[in-house]
Coordinates of C-alpha atoms in Angstrom, one line a residue:
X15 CA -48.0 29.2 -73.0
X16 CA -44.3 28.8 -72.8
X17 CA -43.4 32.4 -74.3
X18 CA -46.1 33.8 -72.2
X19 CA -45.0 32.5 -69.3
X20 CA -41.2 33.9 -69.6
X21 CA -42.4 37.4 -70.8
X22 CA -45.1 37.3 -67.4
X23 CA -42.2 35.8 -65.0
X24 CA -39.9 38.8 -66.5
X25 CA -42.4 41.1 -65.4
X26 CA -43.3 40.0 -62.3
X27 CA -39.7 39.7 -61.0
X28 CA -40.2 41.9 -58.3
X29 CA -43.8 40.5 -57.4
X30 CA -42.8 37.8 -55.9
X31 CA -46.4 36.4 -54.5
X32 CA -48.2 37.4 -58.4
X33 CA -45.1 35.3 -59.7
X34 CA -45.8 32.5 -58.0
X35 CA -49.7 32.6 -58.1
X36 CA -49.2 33.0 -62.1
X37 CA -46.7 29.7 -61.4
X38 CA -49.1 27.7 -60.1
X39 CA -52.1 28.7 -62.6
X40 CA -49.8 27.9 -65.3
X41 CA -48.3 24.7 -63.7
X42 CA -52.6 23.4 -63.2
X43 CA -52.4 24.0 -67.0
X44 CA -49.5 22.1 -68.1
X45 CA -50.3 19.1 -65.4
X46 CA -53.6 19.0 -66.9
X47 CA -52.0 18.9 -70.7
X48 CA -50.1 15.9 -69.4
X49 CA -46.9 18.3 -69.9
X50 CA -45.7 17.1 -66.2
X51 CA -41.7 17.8 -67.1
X52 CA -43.1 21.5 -68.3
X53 CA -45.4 22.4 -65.2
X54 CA -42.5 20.6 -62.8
X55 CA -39.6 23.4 -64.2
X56 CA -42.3 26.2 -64.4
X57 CA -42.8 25.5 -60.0
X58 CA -39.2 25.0 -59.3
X59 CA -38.0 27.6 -61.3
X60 CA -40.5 30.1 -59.7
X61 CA -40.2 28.5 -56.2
X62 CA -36.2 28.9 -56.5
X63 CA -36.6 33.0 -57.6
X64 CA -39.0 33.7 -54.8
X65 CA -37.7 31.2 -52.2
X66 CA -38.0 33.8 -49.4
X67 CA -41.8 34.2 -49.8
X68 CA -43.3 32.6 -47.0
X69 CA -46.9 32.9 -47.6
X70 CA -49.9 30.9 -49.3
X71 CA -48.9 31.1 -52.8
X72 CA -45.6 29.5 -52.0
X73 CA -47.7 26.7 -50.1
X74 CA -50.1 26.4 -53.2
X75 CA -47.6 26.3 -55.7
X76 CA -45.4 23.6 -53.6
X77 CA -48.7 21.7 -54.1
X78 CA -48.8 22.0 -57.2
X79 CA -45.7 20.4 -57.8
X80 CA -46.1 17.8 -55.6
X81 CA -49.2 17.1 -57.6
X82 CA -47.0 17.3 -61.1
X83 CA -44.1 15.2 -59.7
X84 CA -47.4 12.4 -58.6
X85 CA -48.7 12.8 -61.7
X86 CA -45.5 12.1 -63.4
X87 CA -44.6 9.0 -61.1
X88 CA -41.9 10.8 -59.4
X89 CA -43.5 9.6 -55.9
X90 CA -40.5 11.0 -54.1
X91 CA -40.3 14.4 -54.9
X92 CA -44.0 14.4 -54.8
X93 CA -43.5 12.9 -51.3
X94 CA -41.0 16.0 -50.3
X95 CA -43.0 18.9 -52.0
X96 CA -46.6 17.4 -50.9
X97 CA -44.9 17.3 -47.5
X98 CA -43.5 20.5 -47.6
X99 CA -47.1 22.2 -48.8
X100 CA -48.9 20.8 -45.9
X101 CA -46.2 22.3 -43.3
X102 CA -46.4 25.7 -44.7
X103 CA -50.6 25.4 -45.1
X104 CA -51.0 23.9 -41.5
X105 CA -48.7 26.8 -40.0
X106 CA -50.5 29.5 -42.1
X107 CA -53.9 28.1 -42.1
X108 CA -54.2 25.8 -38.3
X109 CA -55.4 22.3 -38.7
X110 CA -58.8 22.7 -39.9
X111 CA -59.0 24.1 -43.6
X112 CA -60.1 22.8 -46.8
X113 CA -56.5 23.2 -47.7
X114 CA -54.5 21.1 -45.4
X115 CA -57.3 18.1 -46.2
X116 CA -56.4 18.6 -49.8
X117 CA -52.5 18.3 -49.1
X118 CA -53.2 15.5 -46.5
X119 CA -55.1 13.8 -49.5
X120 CA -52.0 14.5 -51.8
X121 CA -49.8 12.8 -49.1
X122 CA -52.2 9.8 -48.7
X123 CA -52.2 9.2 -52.5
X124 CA -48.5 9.3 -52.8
X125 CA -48.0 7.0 -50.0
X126 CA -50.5 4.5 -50.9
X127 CA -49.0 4.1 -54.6
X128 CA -45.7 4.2 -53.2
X129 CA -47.4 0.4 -51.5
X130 CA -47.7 1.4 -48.1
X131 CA -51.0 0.9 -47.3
X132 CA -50.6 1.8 -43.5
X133 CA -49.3 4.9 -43.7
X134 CA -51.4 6.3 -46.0
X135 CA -54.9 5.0 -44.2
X136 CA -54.7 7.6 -41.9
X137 CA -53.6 10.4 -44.2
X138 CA -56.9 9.8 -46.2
X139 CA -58.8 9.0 -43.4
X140 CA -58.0 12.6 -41.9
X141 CA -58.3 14.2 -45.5
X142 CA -62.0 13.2 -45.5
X143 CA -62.6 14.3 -41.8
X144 CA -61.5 17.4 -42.2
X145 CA -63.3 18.3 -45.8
X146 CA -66.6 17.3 -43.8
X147 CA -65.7 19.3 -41.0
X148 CA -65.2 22.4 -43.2
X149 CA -66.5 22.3 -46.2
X150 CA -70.6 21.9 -46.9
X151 CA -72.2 18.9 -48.0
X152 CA -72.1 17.9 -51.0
X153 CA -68.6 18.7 -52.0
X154 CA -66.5 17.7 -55.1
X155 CA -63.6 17.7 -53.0
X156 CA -65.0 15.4 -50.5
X157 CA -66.3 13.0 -53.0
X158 CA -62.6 12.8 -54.2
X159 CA -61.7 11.9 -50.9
X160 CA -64.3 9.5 -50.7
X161 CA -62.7 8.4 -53.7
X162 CA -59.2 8.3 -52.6
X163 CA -59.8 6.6 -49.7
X164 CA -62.4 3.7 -51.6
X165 CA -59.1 3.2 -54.0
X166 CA -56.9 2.2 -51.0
X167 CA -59.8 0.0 -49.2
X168 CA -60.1 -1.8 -52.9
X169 CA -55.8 -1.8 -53.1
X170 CA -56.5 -3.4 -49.2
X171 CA -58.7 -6.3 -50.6
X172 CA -61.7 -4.6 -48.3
X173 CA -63.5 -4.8 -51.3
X174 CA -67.1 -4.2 -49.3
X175 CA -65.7 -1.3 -47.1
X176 CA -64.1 0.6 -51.1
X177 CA -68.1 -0.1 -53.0
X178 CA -69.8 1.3 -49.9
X179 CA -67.4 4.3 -50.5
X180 CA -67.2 4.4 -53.9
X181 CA -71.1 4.7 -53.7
X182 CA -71.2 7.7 -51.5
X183 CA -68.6 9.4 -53.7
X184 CA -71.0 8.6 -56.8
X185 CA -73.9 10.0 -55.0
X186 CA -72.2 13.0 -53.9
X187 CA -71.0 14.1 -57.3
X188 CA -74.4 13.5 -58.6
X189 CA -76.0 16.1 -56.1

């Protein structure tokens, strides 16, 4: 991955929206590996050549670190990149896509294991909202934020309130 990745970025140079699609592809494969500190240089090096883009794949691809940098425990850079993803996605996209509830989900998670609870209720809260709103039922993506959301009601000690979701989330990915 590592020497195809250089000879691709090499040729993409003057791509810049291929570059960082091919970015965030390969940075979904290394976070997936559990190679965090691999798929974290892959997006910063690709968003630091092709910092001028101001477009979708930049937005994905700031995502996709944000979900690296979580993944690795690095809750505030995840914080600033998951932050910085759902600015670019709500001014390219408006308020109701599938993609600003993923990045509002991204936010929610990071807050809630960064311990604050209050903050990141309404994060999730809207996350699940707006999958229903705009995505058709059932959905992977809103049974993960059923999920997410049942994980802070559990970290909450609203133990009743996180099985009733958990539940739905179960029954969802079943369909």
């Amino acid at each position: 991955l590592d020497a195809g990745a250089r000879r691709v970025n090499a040729q993409l140079a003057r791509e810049p929206q291929l570059a960082l699609r091919f970015a965030d592809v390969l940075g979904g494969i290394y976070t997936a590996l559990g190679q965090y500190d691999r798929a974290i240089a892959l997006a910063g090096a690709a968003l630091a050549a092709h910092g001028d883009a101001d477009d979708g794949a930049r937005a994905a691809l700031q995502a996709r670190l944000g979900r690296a940098q979580y993944e690795k425990g690095d809750y505030a850079a995840a914080a600033q990149s998951a932050d910085a993803a759902l600015a670019a996605h709500r001014r390219l996209d408006g308020e109701r896509s599938a993609t600003v509830a993923s990045d509002l989900a991204l936010a929610g998670e990071i807050t809630r294991r960064q311990g604050d609870f209050a903050r990141a209720e309404p994060l999730l809260e809207q996350a699940l909202a707006l999958s229903r709103a705009t995505l058709a039922t059932p959905h992977a993506q809103i049974a993960a934020h059923l999920n997410q959301l049942a994980a802070l009601r559990q970290d909450q000690r609203r133990v009743a309130d996180g099985g009733e979701l958990t539940e739905q989330a179960l029954a969802m990915f079943r369909a």
